Amino acid sequence: MVAPSLADTTALVADVAVRAAPPARQRDHIFSYRVPEHLCPVITAGHLVWVPFRQQQVQGVVIGLHRRQATALRDLIDLVDPELSIPPLGLALAHWVARAYYTPLAAVLDLCLPPGIVQQAVTTWRVTSNGLNYELGSLPERERSILFYLRRYGEQSEVELRAALRGSDADLRAAYRALAERGLIARGMRIDPPRVRPRLERVVQLAVADLAPALAMLRRAPRQATALRWLAERGDGQPIALAELRDATGIDMASVRALARRGLITLFEREVYRDPLATLTPPPDTPPPLTAAQREAYETIVSALEAGSGGQFLLHGITGSGKTEVYLRLIARALRLGRQALVLAPEIALTAQLVRRFAARFGNQLAVLHSGLSDGERYDAWRRLRRGEARLAIGARSALFAPLPELGLVIVDEEHEPSYKSDAAPRFHARDAALQLAELAGVTVVLGSATPSVESFYAARNGHLRLLQLPERIGGQIGADGLVHARPLPLPPVRIVDMRRELQQGNNSIFSVALQQALAQTLERGQQALLFLNRRGAASFVFCRDCGYVARCERCVAPLTVHYDHATAAAGEPVNVLICHSCGQRAAAPVICPQCLSRRIRALGAGTQRVAEAVRELFPQARVARWDRDSATGKDAHGMLLEAMLARQIDVVVGTQMIAKGLDLPLVALVGVILADTGLYLPDFRSGERTFQLLTQVAGRAGRRSEGAQVIIQTYQPDHYALQAAREHDYQGFFREEIAFRRALAYPPFGRLIRFVIANASEAGCRKQAERLASDLHRYISERDLAGWRLIGPAPAFFRRQRDRWRWHLLLRVPADTTQHEITVALDTLGPLTGWVIDIDPVQVL
């Protein structure tokens, strides 16, 4: 007998990242499976598949395929859907994110797949033939109740049985085993359907070329004849939605089926995309001429795009300098080159306006991806992009993982925004991941901002990014030739008002005298005003003037914020309710102090609700709207607020940081910052940078089409360097101050941070865990004599208690040139860090 060759014993093997919780000492579940012969021609790396795992079937993503001996391997079961495949570039990016942020690969791969497609294989139990006839009275009570329930209701999952029957999981499973051993019930498995599937509609198509014989056949069926004529009159021979035919002719389904039986029409189903842009009718878009600075930036980036050499650019353009027009031209060029493009925006509010501008220019080539859409809309957008039917994607940070197999250009708008860093696992930064795309696949990446992050601007100054600048604000006007001509516009003057002096002069109002006068003038001229306060609600907290009591959340240590509750108001008077912005707990506002029974208990501070009420009191005729997380709820809330602003249906908008992020509001002539100090002295090394960015960005909403706009900033700290730089629109001056501070303390970009956060129901237990990890870190650093590695903490977090759990944290600061491998080795050595949140390169340390 001839021994089999090695080629005869090898098989195609798939390495699969399994979607199941890994053991404590592992970050990933990656297993190898033999690929059945019938799947070998179709399976690729990136496919979502079913695999056996322990005693279950689970889903996983194929991350690699190779041939080797596979005699001891289990067989892969099947593909979930041949279309559900992550492109190679998406797989490469997912691997990098998993390594860079010390997170399970399967968690990152979830971001690469459309929502709603994940399925669970659940264990079920059913009665056997013996169980149907067994005497129930001879069984123990627990087993008797299970068998009776299964007899009555048929096969049930363990989840359904747990909901219907009392008892712990351990008790129920012991009863299942006992019944199974007696042969009374049998284990099964059921795969729950996905939450999202393709949407199908029934369509009808004319199946005859000559209408006369068909109509003669329908002499005694006038309704069918009418429907057939209507289809013929459409003339194009294309399929028509059955619902449209029925609405137009009144034909019933029985008549439709009769036409199909006679062979006069064809009935079938086709897929219909759920398109969030279907009702959007943007006005025609005429590209304005580029200024010299815009053209220089455009041509520089296009050279790299056309060469296919990648390139990483920082486009630093002041507010209103025309960055978006440069983006539009770059995208148009990328599409003409046969490539796909991706635009990232930090917030849904900003995405709504970008979508309008991009839809006007690119039409149905556009796909939108963000959390404000339904799962079905995002599922359809994902498949359009994967098929290449859509060439441009716009979305928030997770859109970075959209399936773009022919990606050539990535634009990160407002690159400085902290919302690009995910606050839940995987804790990746979309800006940094976008830059990694340039390294992985030669993709051109453009970071754009009027107030770049300190790290990005420092990288540009040191040659790691190529710096391009748009130093002038531009406006447009119609010339004698009927064309739009760009002209320079000055930035609006910024006035800082010292609120300490206002108090000394007897002004206890939310508004300074200067802001009140400016509001009155703006409203008289029929212009719009924008008032910014980065605090929701009506008042910051409730305070007793006699004993110092502050109303706090029972589950968190944060003070409760006062809100007006108009929903439960009587006779038009709003009711005060206290809400925790951390966990959402609600409580009635106290009339007397619960601690000392004093009536001198007051709501202090102000939020957007109180500011809006104050505007209405001063200017009863003004149309006032709020734009914050409380008011902008619902799928289309941001878009409707934006439309109302553009249609001049609102005179004054009061909002939080949502209104400070790149919105183009052409009629805003006044911006008032109610209190610039809210985030200035938070215990976070980026607090000065955040304040400067917010103030500069919100100031940039004023005067974007004409001169004469103004900005008024109210503060109790008028001499702070961040406020002074914002007053002068001086990014360079701010950067000099901030970079000196960072260099002195070795904070980013002169060092890297790893933040460790632990939460525990016991404060003592939380502290003990933090101190134990600190001790382990000190030992690790000293044993290896790691120069430049320093531990800060442990200490209670700024938000020290949330949702009944105490929080402690510590920071590990390492040199800027520390490799990811060195960080990973350290974390693996310290591990398993069960219960710890590990945030590499955090954007905030609160």
mmCIF file of N, CA and C in Angstrom, residues 533-622:
data_model
loop_
_atom_site.group_PDB
_atom_site.id
_atom_site.type_symbol
_atom_site.label_atom_id
_atom_site.label_comp_id
_atom_site.label_asym_id
_atom_site.label_seq_id
_atom_site.Cartn_x
_atom_site.Cartn_y
_atom_site.Cartn_z
ATOM 1 N N LEU A 533 -23.524 77.898 26.529
ATOM 2 C CA LEU A 533 -23.219 77.545 27.918
ATOM 3 C C LEU A 533 -23.113 76.037 27.973
ATOM 4 N N ASN A 534 -21.953 75.537 28.354
ATOM 5 C CA ASN A 534 -21.726 74.092 28.323
ATOM 6 C C ASN A 534 -22.244 73.420 29.591
ATOM 7 N N ARG A 535 -23.526 73.687 29.869
ATOM 8 C CA ARG A 535 -24.153 73.091 31.045
ATOM 9 C C ARG A 535 -25.648 73.008 30.792
ATOM 10 N N ARG A 536 -26.190 71.790 30.865
ATOM 11 C CA ARG A 536 -27.617 71.611 30.640
ATOM 12 C C ARG A 536 -28.412 71.941 31.891
ATOM 13 N N GLY A 537 -29.733 71.984 31.745
ATOM 14 C CA GLY A 537 -30.615 72.172 32.882
ATOM 15 C C GLY A 537 -30.919 73.619 33.167
ATOM 16 N N ALA A 538 -31.549 73.844 34.335
ATOM 17 C CA ALA A 538 -31.946 75.194 34.729
ATOM 18 C C ALA A 538 -30.989 75.784 35.748
ATOM 19 N N ALA A 539 -30.446 74.959 36.643
ATOM 20 C CA ALA A 539 -29.495 75.428 37.662
ATOM 21 C C ALA A 539 -28.517 74.299 37.951
ATOM 22 N N SER A 540 -27.328 74.679 38.424
ATOM 23 C CA SER A 540 -26.257 73.696 38.591
ATOM 24 C C SER A 540 -26.488 72.780 39.781
ATOM 25 N N PHE A 541 -27.013 73.318 40.880
ATOM 26 C CA PHE A 541 -27.210 72.498 42.069
ATOM 27 C C PHE A 541 -28.148 73.219 43.022
ATOM 28 N N VAL A 542 -28.623 72.468 44.040
ATOM 29 C CA VAL A 542 -29.480 73.013 45.089
ATOM 30 C C VAL A 542 -28.662 73.100 46.370
ATOM 31 N N PHE A 543 -28.694 74.280 47.036
ATOM 32 C CA PHE A 543 -27.786 74.569 48.151
ATOM 33 C C PHE A 543 -28.564 75.213 49.298
ATOM 34 N N CYS A 544 -28.307 74.749 50.510
ATOM 35 C CA CYS A 544 -28.919 75.346 51.697
ATOM 36 C C CYS A 544 -27.985 76.405 52.260
ATOM 37 N N ARG A 545 -28.482 77.618 52.413
ATOM 38 C CA ARG A 545 -27.643 78.724 52.865
ATOM 39 C C ARG A 545 -27.385 78.687 54.376
ATOM 40 N N ASP A 546 -28.125 77.859 55.097
ATOM 41 C CA ASP A 546 -27.932 77.792 56.542
ATOM 42 C C ASP A 546 -26.940 76.701 56.953
ATOM 43 N N CYS A 547 -27.101 75.489 56.398
ATOM 44 C CA CYS A 547 -26.218 74.399 56.842
ATOM 45 C C CYS A 547 -25.245 73.935 55.776
ATOM 46 N N GLY A 548 -25.378 74.437 54.545
ATOM 47 C CA GLY A 548 -24.454 74.050 53.475
ATOM 48 C C GLY A 548 -24.811 72.768 52.761
ATOM 49 N N TYR A 549 -25.998 72.225 53.030
ATOM 50 C CA TYR A 549 -26.426 70.988 52.366
ATOM 51 C C TYR A 549 -26.490 71.188 50.848
ATOM 52 N N VAL A 550 -26.023 70.192 50.102
ATOM 53 C CA VAL A 550 -26.126 70.168 48.642
ATOM 54 C C VAL A 550 -26.852 68.883 48.243
ATOM 55 N N ALA A 551 -27.899 68.994 47.432
ATOM 56 C CA ALA A 551 -28.645 67.821 46.978
ATOM 57 C C ALA A 551 -27.777 67.016 46.017
ATOM 58 N N ARG A 552 -27.500 65.753 46.412
ATOM 59 C CA ARG A 552 -26.634 64.904 45.610
ATOM 60 C C ARG A 552 -27.366 63.623 45.213
ATOM 61 N N CYS A 553 -26.866 63.013 44.146
ATOM 62 C CA CYS A 553 -27.412 61.744 43.689
ATOM 63 C C CYS A 553 -27.132 60.664 44.738
ATOM 64 N N GLU A 554 -28.115 59.810 45.002
ATOM 65 C CA GLU A 554 -27.933 58.738 45.969
ATOM 66 C C GLU A 554 -26.967 57.670 45.460
ATOM 67 N N ARG A 555 -26.820 57.582 44.144
ATOM 68 C CA ARG A 555 -25.955 56.551 43.574
ATOM 69 C C ARG A 555 -24.602 57.095 43.161
ATOM 70 N N CYS A 556 -24.496 58.412 42.978
ATOM 71 C CA CYS A 556 -23.258 59.060 42.568
ATOM 72 C C CYS A 556 -22.990 60.205 43.547
ATOM 73 N N VAL A 557 -21.784 60.698 43.559
ATOM 74 C CA VAL A 557 -21.497 61.829 44.448
ATOM 75 C C VAL A 557 -21.768 63.164 43.765
ATOM 76 N N ALA A 558 -22.159 63.136 42.513
ATOM 77 C CA ALA A 558 -22.363 64.373 41.767
ATOM 78 C C ALA A 558 -23.595 65.120 42.276
ATOM 79 N N PRO A 559 -23.514 66.461 42.349
ATOM 80 C CA PRO A 559 -24.716 67.230 42.684
ATOM 81 C C PRO A 559 -25.799 67.032 41.629
ATOM 82 N N LEU A 560 -27.037 67.013 42.083
ATOM 83 C CA LEU A 560 -28.160 66.907 41.160
ATOM 84 C C LEU A 560 -28.406 68.250 40.486
ATOM 85 N N THR A 561 -28.696 68.203 39.200
ATOM 86 C CA THR A 561 -28.929 69.411 38.418
ATOM 87 C C THR A 561 -30.424 69.704 38.340
ATOM 88 N N VAL A 562 -30.785 70.971 38.483
ATOM 89 C CA VAL A 562 -32.186 71.371 38.418
ATOM 90 C C VAL A 562 -32.613 71.474 36.960
ATOM 91 N N HIS A 563 -33.754 70.853 36.627
ATOM 92 C CA HIS A 563 -34.340 70.943 35.296
ATOM 93 C C HIS A 563 -35.784 71.398 35.432
ATOM 94 N N TYR A 564 -36.265 72.142 34.430
ATOM 95 C CA TYR A 564 -37.688 72.438 34.339
ATOM 96 C C TYR A 564 -38.371 71.252 33.685
ATOM 97 N N ASP A 565 -39.400 70.728 34.326
ATOM 98 C CA ASP A 565 -40.161 69.611 33.767
ATOM 99 C C ASP A 565 -41.507 70.139 33.286
ATOM 100 N N HIS A 566 -41.571 70.524 32.012
ATOM 101 C CA HIS A 566 -42.799 71.086 31.454
ATOM 102 C C HIS A 566 -43.863 70.016 31.239
ATOM 103 N N ALA A 567 -43.447 68.739 31.153
ATOM 104 C CA ALA A 567 -44.410 67.675 30.872
ATOM 105 C C ALA A 567 -45.411 67.503 32.014
ATOM 106 N N THR A 568 -44.966 67.742 33.251
ATOM 107 C CA THR A 568 -45.867 67.578 34.408
ATOM 108 C C THR A 568 -46.311 68.918 34.972
ATOM 109 N N ALA A 569 -46.138 69.982 34.202
ATOM 110 C CA ALA A 569 -46.488 71.310 34.695
ATOM 111 C C ALA A 569 -48.005 71.474 34.779
ATOM 112 N N ALA A 570 -48.421 72.275 35.736
ATOM 113 C CA ALA A 570 -49.842 72.609 35.894
ATOM 114 C C ALA A 570 -50.018 74.098 35.626
ATOM 115 N N ALA A 571 -51.053 74.429 34.857
ATOM 116 C CA ALA A 571 -51.369 75.838 34.548
ATOM 117 C C ALA A 571 -50.170 76.552 33.931
ATOM 118 N N GLY A 572 -49.371 75.806 33.154
ATOM 119 C CA GLY A 572 -48.263 76.432 32.436
ATOM 120 C C GLY A 572 -47.028 76.692 33.277
ATOM 121 N N GLU A 573 -47.068 76.414 34.579
ATOM 122 C CA GLU A 573 -45.918 76.665 35.434
ATOM 123 C C GLU A 573 -45.025 75.423 35.451
ATOM 124 N N PRO A 574 -43.757 75.528 35.043
ATOM 125 C CA PRO A 574 -42.897 74.351 35.038
ATOM 126 C C PRO A 574 -42.575 73.881 36.452
ATOM 127 N N VAL A 575 -42.417 72.583 36.596
ATOM 128 C CA VAL A 575 -42.074 71.972 37.873
ATOM 129 C C VAL A 575 -40.569 71.720 37.891
ATOM 130 N N ASN A 576 -39.933 72.049 39.022
ATOM 131 C CA ASN A 576 -38.504 71.779 39.151
ATOM 132 C C ASN A 576 -38.286 70.313 39.513
ATOM 133 N N VAL A 577 -37.387 69.654 38.790
ATOM 134 C CA VAL A 577 -37.030 68.278 39.085
ATOM 135 C C VAL A 577 -35.511 68.200 39.091
ATOM 136 N N LEU A 578 -34.961 67.377 39.962
ATOM 137 C CA LEU A 578 -33.510 67.197 40.060
ATOM 138 C C LEU A 578 -33.118 65.946 39.286
ATOM 139 N N ILE A 579 -32.104 66.076 38.434
ATOM 140 C CA ILE A 579 -31.668 64.969 37.583
ATOM 141 C C ILE A 579 -30.159 64.804 37.720
ATOM 142 N N CYS A 580 -29.716 63.554 37.843
ATOM 143 C CA CYS A 580 -28.284 63.259 37.842
ATOM 144 C C CYS A 580 -27.839 63.058 36.395
ATOM 145 N N HIS A 581 -26.873 63.839 35.946
ATOM 146 C CA HIS A 581 -26.389 63.733 34.571
ATOM 147 C C HIS A 581 -25.472 62.534 34.373
ATOM 148 N N SER A 582 -25.162 61.834 35.465
ATOM 149 C CA SER A 582 -24.315 60.657 35.353
ATOM 150 C C SER A 582 -25.135 59.393 35.171
ATOM 151 N N CYS A 583 -26.156 59.184 36.040
ATOM 152 C CA CYS A 583 -26.916 57.934 35.976
ATOM 153 C C CYS A 583 -28.376 58.141 35.603
ATOM 154 N N GLY A 584 -28.843 59.395 35.529
ATOM 155 C CA GLY A 584 -30.211 59.666 35.121
ATOM 156 C C GLY A 584 -31.234 59.642 36.235
ATOM 157 N N GLN A 585 -30.806 59.451 37.489
ATOM 158 C CA GLN A 585 -31.759 59.421 38.608
ATOM 159 C C GLN A 585 -32.502 60.740 38.701
ATOM 160 N N ARG A 586 -33.802 60.672 39.019
ATOM 161 C CA ARG A 586 -34.643 61.857 39.145
ATOM 162 C C ARG A 586 -35.190 61.937 40.569
ATOM 163 N N ALA A 587 -35.364 63.173 41.052
ATOM 164 C CA ALA A 587 -35.938 63.401 42.382
ATOM 165 C C ALA A 587 -36.650 64.744 42.370
ATOM 166 N N ALA A 588 -37.613 64.890 43.261
ATOM 167 C CA ALA A 588 -38.316 66.167 43.379
ATOM 168 C C ALA A 588 -37.410 67.197 44.040
ATOM 169 N N ALA A 589 -37.500 68.430 43.578
ATOM 170 C CA ALA A 589 -36.707 69.503 44.183
ATOM 171 C C ALA A 589 -37.249 69.807 45.577
ATOM 172 N N PRO A 590 -36.390 69.841 46.613
ATOM 173 C CA PRO A 590 -36.880 70.075 47.976
ATOM 174 C C PRO A 590 -37.339 71.517 48.185
ATOM 175 N N VAL A 591 -38.393 71.667 48.987
ATOM 176 C CA VAL A 591 -38.883 72.997 49.364
ATOM 177 C C VAL A 591 -38.188 73.473 50.636
ATOM 178 N N ILE A 592 -37.897 72.540 51.534
ATOM 179 C CA ILE A 592 -37.133 72.861 52.736
ATOM 180 C C ILE A 592 -35.912 71.953 52.767
ATOM 181 N N CYS A 593 -34.885 72.357 53.508
ATOM 182 C CA CYS A 593 -33.652 71.587 53.580
ATOM 183 C C CYS A 593 -33.917 70.283 54.345
ATOM 184 N N PRO A 594 -33.637 69.137 53.757
ATOM 185 C CA PRO A 594 -33.868 67.869 54.467
ATOM 186 C C PRO A 594 -32.911 67.645 55.628
ATOM 187 N N GLN A 595 -31.869 68.470 55.713
ATOM 188 C CA GLN A 595 -30.877 68.294 56.769
ATOM 189 C C GLN A 595 -31.159 69.160 57.994
ATOM 190 N N CYS A 596 -31.520 70.444 57.762
ATOM 191 C CA CYS A 596 -31.757 71.347 58.896
ATOM 192 C C CYS A 596 -33.153 71.956 58.882
ATOM 193 N N LEU A 597 -33.995 71.588 57.910
ATOM 194 C CA LEU A 597 -35.386 72.044 57.774
ATOM 195 C C LEU A 597 -35.492 73.545 57.504
ATOM 196 N N SER A 598 -34.411 74.146 57.051
ATOM 197 C CA SER A 598 -34.446 75.574 56.713
ATOM 198 C C SER A 598 -35.180 75.765 55.388
ATOM 199 N N ARG A 599 -35.848 76.926 55.276
ATOM 200 C CA ARG A 599 -36.483 77.285 54.012
ATOM 201 C C ARG A 599 -35.534 78.069 53.100
ATOM 202 N N ARG A 600 -34.330 78.344 53.603
ATOM 203 C CA ARG A 600 -33.368 79.110 52.791
ATOM 204 C C ARG A 600 -32.559 78.143 51.909
ATOM 205 N N ILE A 601 -33.291 77.370 51.114
ATOM 206 C CA ILE A 601 -32.650 76.440 50.178
ATOM 207 C C ILE A 601 -32.906 76.958 48.771
ATOM 208 N N ARG A 602 -31.840 77.078 47.998
ATOM 209 C CA ARG A 602 -31.925 77.772 46.714
ATOM 210 C C ARG A 602 -31.240 76.953 45.612
ATOM 211 N N ALA A 603 -31.711 77.161 44.395
ATOM 212 C CA ALA A 603 -31.043 76.623 43.201
ATOM 213 C C ALA A 603 -30.039 77.661 42.729
ATOM 214 N N LEU A 604 -28.780 77.256 42.602
ATOM 215 C CA LEU A 604 -27.724 78.182 42.217
ATOM 216 C C LEU A 604 -27.118 77.764 40.879
ATOM 217 N N GLY A 605 -26.470 78.742 40.239
ATOM 218 C CA GLY A 605 -25.885 78.485 38.935
ATOM 219 C C GLY A 605 -26.945 78.541 37.847
ATOM 220 N N ALA A 606 -26.519 78.308 36.625
ATOM 221 C CA ALA A 606 -27.452 78.379 35.493
ATOM 222 C C ALA A 606 -27.093 77.320 34.467
ATOM 223 N N GLY A 607 -28.118 76.852 33.756
ATOM 224 C CA GLY A 607 -27.941 75.936 32.640
ATOM 225 C C GLY A 607 -28.685 76.478 31.436
ATOM 226 N N THR A 608 -28.705 75.699 30.371
ATOM 227 C CA THR A 608 -29.302 76.189 29.130
ATOM 228 C C THR A 608 -30.793 76.483 29.283
ATOM 229 N N GLN A 609 -31.499 75.707 30.108
ATOM 230 C CA GLN A 609 -32.928 75.989 30.310
ATOM 231 C C GLN A 609 -33.130 77.353 30.940
ATOM 232 N N ARG A 610 -32.332 77.659 31.968
ATOM 233 C CA ARG A 610 -32.473 78.948 32.650
ATOM 234 C C ARG A 610 -32.098 80.103 31.726
ATOM 235 N N VAL A 611 -31.072 79.910 30.903
ATOM 236 C CA VAL A 611 -30.667 80.968 29.973
ATOM 237 C C VAL A 611 -31.784 81.232 28.969
ATOM 238 N N ALA A 612 -32.384 80.172 28.449
ATOM 239 C CA ALA A 612 -33.485 80.340 27.484
ATOM 240 C C ALA A 612 -34.650 81.087 28.126
ATOM 241 N N GLU A 613 -34.990 80.748 29.387
ATOM 242 C CA GLU A 613 -36.061 81.455 30.087
ATOM 243 C C GLU A 613 -35.714 82.918 30.283
ATOM 244 N N ALA A 614 -34.456 83.205 30.619
ATOM 245 C CA ALA A 614 -34.035 84.588 30.839
ATOM 246 C C ALA A 614 -34.142 85.410 29.552
ATOM 247 N N VAL A 615 -33.816 84.796 28.413
ATOM 248 C CA VAL A 615 -33.953 85.512 27.133
ATOM 249 C C VAL A 615 -35.421 85.831 26.872
ATOM 250 N N ARG A 616 -36.291 84.872 27.121
ATOM 251 C CA ARG A 616 -37.727 85.108 26.898
ATOM 252 C C ARG A 616 -38.259 86.204 27.824
ATOM 253 N N GLU A 617 -37.749 86.263 29.052
ATOM 254 C CA GLU A 617 -38.188 87.319 29.978
ATOM 255 C C GLU A 617 -37.742 88.694 29.497
ATOM 256 N N LEU A 618 -36.508 88.775 28.975
ATOM 257 C CA LEU A 618 -35.994 90.076 28.508
ATOM 258 C C LEU A 618 -36.594 90.475 27.167
ATOM 259 N N PHE A 619 -36.794 89.477 26.287
ATOM 260 C CA PHE A 619 -37.253 89.760 24.923
ATOM 261 C C PHE A 619 -38.432 88.837 24.610
ATOM 262 N N PRO A 620 -39.633 89.191 25.062
ATOM 263 C CA PRO A 620 -40.802 88.310 24.914
ATOM 264 C C PRO A 620 -41.138 87.972 23.464
ATOM 265 N N GLN A 621 -40.777 88.842 22.531
ATOM 266 C CA GLN A 621 -41.113 88.587 21.131
ATOM 267 C C GLN A 621 -40.110 87.681 20.424
ATOM 268 N N ALA A 622 -38.981 87.429 21.068
ATOM 269 C CA ALA A 622 -37.931 86.626 20.422
ATOM 270 C C ALA A 622 -38.339 85.156 20.365
#
